[in-house]
Backbone as a printed PyTorch tensor [residue, N CA C, xyz], in Angstrom:
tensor([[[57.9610, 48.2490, -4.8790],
         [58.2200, 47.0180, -4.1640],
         [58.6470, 47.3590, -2.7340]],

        [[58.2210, 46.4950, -1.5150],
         [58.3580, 46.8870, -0.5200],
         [59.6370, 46.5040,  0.0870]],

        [[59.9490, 46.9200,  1.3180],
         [61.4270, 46.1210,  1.7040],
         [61.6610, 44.7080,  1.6730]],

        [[62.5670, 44.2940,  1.7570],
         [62.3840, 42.8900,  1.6780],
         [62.4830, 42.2860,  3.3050]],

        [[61.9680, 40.9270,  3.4570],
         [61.8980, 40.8680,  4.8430],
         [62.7490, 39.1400,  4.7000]],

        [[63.0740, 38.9670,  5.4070],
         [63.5760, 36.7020,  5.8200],
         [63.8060, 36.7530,  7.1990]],

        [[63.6910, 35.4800,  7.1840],
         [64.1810, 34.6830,  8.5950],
         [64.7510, 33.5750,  8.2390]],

        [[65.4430, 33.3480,  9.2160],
         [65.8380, 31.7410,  9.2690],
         [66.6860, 31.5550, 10.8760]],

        [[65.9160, 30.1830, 10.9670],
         [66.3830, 30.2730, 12.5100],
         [66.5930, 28.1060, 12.6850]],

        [[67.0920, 27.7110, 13.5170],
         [66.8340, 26.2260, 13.5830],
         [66.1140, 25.6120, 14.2800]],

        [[65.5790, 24.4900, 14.2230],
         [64.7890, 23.9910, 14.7770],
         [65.0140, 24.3820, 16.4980]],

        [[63.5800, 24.5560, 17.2410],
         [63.9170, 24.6730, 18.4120],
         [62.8800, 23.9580, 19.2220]],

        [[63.3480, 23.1190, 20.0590],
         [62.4350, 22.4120, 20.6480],
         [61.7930, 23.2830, 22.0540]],

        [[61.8500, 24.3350, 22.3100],
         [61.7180, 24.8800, 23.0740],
         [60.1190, 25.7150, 22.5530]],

        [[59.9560, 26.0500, 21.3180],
         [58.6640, 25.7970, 20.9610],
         [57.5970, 25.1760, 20.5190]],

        [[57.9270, 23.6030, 21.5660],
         [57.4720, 22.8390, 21.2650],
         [55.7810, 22.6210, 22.3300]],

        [[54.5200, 22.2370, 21.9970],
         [53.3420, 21.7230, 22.9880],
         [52.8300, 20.5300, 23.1570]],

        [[52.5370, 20.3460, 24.0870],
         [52.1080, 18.6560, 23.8500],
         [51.3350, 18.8460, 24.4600]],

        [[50.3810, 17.3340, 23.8870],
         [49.0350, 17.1470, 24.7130],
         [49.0450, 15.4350, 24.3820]],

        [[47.8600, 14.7230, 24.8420],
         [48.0920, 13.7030, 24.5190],
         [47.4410, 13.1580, 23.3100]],

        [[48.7670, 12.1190, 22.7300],
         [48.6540, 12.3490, 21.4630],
         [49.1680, 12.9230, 20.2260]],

        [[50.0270, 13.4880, 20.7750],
         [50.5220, 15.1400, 19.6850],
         [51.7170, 15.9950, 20.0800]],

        [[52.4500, 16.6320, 19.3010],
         [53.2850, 17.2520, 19.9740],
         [53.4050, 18.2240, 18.5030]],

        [[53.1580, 19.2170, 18.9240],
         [53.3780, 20.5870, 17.9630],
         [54.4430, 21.6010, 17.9630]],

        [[55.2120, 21.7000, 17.2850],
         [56.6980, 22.5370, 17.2760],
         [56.1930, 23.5850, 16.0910]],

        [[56.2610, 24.8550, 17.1370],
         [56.0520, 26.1420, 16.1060],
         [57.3940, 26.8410, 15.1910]],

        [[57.4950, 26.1450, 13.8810],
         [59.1650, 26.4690, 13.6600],
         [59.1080, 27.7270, 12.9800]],

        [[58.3110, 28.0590, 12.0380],
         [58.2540, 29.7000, 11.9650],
         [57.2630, 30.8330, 12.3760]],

        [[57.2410, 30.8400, 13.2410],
         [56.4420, 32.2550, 13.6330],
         [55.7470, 33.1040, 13.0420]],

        [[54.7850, 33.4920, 12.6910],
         [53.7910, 34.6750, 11.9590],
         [54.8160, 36.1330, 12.1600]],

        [[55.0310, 36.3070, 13.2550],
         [55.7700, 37.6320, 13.8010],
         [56.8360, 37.0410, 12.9020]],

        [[57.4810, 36.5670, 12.6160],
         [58.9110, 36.2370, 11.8980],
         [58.8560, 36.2380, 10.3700]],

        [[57.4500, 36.2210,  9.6740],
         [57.3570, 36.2820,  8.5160],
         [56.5120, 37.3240,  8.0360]],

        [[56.6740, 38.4140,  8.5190],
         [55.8440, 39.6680,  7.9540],
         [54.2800, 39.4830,  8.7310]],

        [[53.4540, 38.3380,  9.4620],
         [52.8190, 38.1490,  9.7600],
         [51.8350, 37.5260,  8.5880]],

        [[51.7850, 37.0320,  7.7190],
         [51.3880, 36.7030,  6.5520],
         [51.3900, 34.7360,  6.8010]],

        [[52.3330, 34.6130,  6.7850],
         [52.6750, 32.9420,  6.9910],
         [53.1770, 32.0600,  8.3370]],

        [[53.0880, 31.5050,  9.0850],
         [53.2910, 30.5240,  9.8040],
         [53.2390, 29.3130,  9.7860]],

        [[54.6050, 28.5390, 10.0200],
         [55.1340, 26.7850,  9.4060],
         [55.2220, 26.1500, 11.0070]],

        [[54.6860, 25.0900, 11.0890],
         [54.5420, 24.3580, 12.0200],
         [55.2240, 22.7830, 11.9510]],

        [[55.3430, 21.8410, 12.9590],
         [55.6360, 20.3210, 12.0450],
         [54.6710, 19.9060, 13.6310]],

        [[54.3120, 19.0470, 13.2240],
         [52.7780, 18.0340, 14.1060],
         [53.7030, 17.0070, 14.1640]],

        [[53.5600, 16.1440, 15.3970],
         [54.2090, 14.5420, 15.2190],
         [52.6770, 13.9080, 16.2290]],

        [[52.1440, 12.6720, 15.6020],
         [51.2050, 12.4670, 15.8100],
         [51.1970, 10.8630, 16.5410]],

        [[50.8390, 10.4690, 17.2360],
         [50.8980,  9.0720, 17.8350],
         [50.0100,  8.3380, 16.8250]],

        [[50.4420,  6.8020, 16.9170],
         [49.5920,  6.2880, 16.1310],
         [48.0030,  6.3390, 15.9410]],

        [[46.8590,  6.5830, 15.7960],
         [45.5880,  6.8880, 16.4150],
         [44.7940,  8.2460, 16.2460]],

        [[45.7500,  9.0960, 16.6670],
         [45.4690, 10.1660, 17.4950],
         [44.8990, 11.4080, 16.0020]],

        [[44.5160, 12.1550, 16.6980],
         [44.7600, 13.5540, 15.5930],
         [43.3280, 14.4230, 16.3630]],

        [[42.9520, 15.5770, 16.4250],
         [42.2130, 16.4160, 16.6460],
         [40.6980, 16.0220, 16.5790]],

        [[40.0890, 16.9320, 17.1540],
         [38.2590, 16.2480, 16.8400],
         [38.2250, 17.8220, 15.1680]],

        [[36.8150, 16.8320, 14.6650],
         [36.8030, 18.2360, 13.5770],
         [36.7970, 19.5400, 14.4690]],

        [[37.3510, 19.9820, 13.1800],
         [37.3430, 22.0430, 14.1080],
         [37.2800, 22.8310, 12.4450]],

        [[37.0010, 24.1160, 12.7740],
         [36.8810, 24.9560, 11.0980],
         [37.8230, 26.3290, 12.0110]],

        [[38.8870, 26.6650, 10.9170],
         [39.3840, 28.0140, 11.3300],
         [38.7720, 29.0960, 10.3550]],

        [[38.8940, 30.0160, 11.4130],
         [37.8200, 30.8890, 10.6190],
         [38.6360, 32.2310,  9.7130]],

        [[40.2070, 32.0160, 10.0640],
         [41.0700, 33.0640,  9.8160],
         [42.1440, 32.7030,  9.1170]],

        [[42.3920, 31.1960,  8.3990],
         [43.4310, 30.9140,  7.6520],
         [43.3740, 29.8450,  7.0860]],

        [[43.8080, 29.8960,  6.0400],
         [44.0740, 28.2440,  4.7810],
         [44.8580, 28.1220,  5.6460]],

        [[45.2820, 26.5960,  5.6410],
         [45.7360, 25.3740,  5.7480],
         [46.3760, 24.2670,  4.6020]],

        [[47.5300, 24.5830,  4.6680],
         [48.1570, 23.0820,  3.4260],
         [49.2000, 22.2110,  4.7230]],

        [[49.0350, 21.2870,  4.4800],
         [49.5710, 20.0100,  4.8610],
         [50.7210, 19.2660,  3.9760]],

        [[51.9420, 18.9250,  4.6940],
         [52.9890, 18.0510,  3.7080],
         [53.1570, 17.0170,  5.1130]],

        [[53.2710, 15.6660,  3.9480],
         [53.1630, 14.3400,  4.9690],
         [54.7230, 14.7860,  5.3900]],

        [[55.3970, 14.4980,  6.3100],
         [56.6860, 14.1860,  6.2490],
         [56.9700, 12.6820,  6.6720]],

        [[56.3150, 11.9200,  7.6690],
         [56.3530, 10.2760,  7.9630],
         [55.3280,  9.3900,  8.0690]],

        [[54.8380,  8.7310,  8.2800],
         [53.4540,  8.2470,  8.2640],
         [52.5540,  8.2630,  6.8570]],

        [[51.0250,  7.4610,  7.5310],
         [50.3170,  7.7030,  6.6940],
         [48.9860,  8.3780,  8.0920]],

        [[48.2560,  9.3720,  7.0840],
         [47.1080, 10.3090,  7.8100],
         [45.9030, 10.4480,  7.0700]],

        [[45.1720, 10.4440,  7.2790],
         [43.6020, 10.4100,  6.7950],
         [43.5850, 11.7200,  6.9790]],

        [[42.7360, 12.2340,  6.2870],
         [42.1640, 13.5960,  5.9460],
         [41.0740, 13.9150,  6.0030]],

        [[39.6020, 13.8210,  6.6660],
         [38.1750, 14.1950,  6.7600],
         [38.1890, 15.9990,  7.1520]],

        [[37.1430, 16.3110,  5.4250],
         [36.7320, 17.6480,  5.3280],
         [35.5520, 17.5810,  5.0460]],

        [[34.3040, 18.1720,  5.0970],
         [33.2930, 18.0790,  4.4230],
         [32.5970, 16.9430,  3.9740]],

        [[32.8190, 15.6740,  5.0710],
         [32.1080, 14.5890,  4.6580],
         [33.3280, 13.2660,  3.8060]],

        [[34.1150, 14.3740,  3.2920],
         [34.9920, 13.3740,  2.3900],
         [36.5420, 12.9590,  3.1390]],

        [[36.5990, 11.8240,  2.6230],
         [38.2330, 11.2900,  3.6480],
         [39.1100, 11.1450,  2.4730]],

        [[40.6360, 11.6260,  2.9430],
         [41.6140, 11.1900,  1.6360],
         [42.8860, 10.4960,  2.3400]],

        [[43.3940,  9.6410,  2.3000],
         [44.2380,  9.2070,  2.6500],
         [45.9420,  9.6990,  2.1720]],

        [[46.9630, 10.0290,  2.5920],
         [47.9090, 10.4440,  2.3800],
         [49.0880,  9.7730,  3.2170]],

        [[50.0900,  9.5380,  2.0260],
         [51.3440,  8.7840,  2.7740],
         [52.5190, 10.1940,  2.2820]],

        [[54.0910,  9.5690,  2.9190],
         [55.1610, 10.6430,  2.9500],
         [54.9840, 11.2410,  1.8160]],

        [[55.4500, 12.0910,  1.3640],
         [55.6440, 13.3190,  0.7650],
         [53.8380, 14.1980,  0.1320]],

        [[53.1440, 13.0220,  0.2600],
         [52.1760, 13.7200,  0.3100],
         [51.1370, 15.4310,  0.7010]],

        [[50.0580, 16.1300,  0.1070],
         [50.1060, 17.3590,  0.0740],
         [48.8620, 17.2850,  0.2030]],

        [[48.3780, 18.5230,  0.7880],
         [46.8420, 18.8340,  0.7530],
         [46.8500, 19.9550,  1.3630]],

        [[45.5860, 20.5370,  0.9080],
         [45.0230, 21.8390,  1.5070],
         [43.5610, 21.9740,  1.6320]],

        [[42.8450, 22.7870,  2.5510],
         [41.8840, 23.4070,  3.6320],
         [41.6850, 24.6820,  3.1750]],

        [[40.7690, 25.2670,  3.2060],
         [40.7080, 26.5980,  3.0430],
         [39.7560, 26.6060,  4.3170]],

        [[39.8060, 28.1270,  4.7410],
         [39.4940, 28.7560,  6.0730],
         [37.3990, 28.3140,  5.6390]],

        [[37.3100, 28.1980,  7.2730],
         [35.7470, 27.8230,  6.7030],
         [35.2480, 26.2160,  6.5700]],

        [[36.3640, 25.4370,  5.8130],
         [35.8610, 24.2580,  5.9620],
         [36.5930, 23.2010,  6.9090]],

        [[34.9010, 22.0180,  7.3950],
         [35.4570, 21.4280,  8.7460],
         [35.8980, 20.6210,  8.3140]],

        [[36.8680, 19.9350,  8.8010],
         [38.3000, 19.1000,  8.6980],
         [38.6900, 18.4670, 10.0160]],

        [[39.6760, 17.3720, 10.0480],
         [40.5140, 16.8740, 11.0580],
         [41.3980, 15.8950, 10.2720]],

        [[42.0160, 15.8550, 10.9330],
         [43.3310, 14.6730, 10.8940],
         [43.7810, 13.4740, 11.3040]],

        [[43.5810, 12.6700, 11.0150],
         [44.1500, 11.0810, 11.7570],
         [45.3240, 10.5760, 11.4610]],

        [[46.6160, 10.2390, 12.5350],
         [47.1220,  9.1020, 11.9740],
         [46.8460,  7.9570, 11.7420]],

        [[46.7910,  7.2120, 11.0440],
         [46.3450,  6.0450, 10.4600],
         [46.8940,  4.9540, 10.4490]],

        [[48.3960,  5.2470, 10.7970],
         [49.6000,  4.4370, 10.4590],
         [49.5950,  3.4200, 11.8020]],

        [[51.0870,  3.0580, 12.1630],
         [51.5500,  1.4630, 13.3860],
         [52.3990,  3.1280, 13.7820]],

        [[52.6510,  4.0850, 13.2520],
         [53.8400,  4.5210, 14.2040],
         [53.6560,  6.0410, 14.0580]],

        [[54.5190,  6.9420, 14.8630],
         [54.6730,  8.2620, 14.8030],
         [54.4360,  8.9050, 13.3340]],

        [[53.4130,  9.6700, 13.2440],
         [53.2750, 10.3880, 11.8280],
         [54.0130, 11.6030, 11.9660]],

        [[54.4380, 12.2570, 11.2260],
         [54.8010, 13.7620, 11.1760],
         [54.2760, 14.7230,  9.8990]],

        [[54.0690, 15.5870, 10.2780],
         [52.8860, 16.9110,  9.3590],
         [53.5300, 18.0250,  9.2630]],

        [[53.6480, 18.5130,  8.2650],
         [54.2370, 20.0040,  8.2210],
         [52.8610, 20.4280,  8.4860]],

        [[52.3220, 21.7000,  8.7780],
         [50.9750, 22.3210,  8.1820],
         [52.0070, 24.1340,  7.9910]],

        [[51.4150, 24.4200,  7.0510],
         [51.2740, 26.2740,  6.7260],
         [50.2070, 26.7790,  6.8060]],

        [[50.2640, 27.6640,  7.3800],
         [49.2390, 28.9230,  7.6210],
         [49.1130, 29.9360,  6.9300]],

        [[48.4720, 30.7870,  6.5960],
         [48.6030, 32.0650,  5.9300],
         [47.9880, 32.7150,  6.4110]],

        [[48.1980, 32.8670,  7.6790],
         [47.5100, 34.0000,  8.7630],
         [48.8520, 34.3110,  9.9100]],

        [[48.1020, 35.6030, 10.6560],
         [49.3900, 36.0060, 11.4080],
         [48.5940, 35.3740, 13.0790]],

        [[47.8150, 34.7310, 13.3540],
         [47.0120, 34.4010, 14.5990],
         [46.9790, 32.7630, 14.3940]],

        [[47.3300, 31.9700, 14.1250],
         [47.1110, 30.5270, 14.1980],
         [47.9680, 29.9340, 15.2630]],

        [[48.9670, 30.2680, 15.6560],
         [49.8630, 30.3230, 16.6940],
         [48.8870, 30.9970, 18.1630]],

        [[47.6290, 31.5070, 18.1400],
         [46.6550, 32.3230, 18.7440],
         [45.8460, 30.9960, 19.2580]],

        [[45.0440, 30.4370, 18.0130],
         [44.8340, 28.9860, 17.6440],
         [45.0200, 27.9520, 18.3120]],

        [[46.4000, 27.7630, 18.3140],
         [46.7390, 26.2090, 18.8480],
         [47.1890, 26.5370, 20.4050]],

        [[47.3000, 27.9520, 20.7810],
         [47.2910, 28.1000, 22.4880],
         [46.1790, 27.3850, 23.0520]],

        [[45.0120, 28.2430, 22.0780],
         [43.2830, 27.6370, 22.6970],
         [43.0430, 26.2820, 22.5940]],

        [[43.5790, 25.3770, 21.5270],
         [43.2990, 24.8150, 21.1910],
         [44.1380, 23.5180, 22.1540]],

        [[45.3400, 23.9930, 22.6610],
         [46.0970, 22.9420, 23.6800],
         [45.5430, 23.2930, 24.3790]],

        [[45.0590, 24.1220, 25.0490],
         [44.5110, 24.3640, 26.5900],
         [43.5490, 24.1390, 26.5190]],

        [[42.5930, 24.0450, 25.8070],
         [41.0590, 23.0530, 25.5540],
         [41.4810, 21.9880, 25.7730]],

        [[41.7430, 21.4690, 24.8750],
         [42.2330, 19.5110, 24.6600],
         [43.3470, 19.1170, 25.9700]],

        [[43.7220, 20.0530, 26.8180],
         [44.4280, 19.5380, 28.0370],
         [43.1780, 19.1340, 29.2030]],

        [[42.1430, 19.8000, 29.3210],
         [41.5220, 20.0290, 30.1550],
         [40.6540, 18.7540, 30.3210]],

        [[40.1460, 18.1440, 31.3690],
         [39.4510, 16.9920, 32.2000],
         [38.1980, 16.8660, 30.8820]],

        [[37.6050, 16.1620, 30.4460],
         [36.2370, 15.7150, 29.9360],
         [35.9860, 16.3400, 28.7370]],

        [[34.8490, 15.7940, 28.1780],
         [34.9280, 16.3470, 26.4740],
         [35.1770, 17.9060, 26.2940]],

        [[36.0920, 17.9510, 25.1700],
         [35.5280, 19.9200, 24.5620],
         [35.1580, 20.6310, 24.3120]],

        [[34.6860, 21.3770, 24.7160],
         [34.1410, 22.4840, 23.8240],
         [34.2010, 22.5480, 22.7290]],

        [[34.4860, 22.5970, 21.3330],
         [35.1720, 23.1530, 20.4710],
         [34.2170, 24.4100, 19.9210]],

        [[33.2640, 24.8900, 20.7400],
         [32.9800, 26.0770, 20.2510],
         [34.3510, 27.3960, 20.8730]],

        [[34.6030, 26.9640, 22.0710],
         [35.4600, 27.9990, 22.6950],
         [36.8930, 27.7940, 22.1990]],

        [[37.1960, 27.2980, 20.6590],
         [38.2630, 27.3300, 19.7670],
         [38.1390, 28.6310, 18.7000]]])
């Protein structure tokens, strides 16, 4: 058995990104968990949520924490209210909607040490003047 590793640290708004629409707070770090896992929380405007995208380097599970959010993967939509759960595996295309009258909030987990890599490209795409790329994600 190998050493054992933890973290624990508190919320910090200082790793927080925004774009419009969204505001992403990176609360555990890949570097902070052996590089294996990374925990995020999404707060989503009413409306709003990502265009489809596929990661090519990590599952994805989702916990509602406020709101309700639509789920489109592969053609299929699922709707999810608070405490609600779901998961993505790497590979398939997906996005997210809030659905709701008000601020949604999303845990998502990662199980990669680069998704934090991810959502750099992925704010600095979606900041930029006129439609995206989303190949250069």
């Amino acid at each position: 058995m190998g050493k054992s590793q933890f973290h624990f640290q508190e919320f910090n708004p200082a790793l927080t990104k925004t774009m419009p629409g969204l505001k992403d707070t990176l609360c555990l770090p890949p570097d902070k968990a052996g590089g294996t896992l990374g925990i995020s929380l999404h707060e989503f405007e009413p409306g709003s949520g990502p265009p489809p995208h596929i990661h090519l380097q990590e599952d994805e599970a989702f916990i509602v924490d406020e709101g309700e959010f639509e789920f489109w993967y592969e053609g299929n939509t699922t709707r999810l209210g608070k405490g609600g759960v779901g998961y993505v595996s790497r590979g398939c295309p997906h996005t997210i909607k809030n659905v709701g009258v008000a601020n949604g909030k999303l845990w998502i987990i990662v199980n990669s040490s680069t998704f934090h890599e991810f959502l750099d490209k992925f704010f600095n795409l979606m900041s930029q003047p006129g439609e995206p790329d989303m190949n250069m994600v």
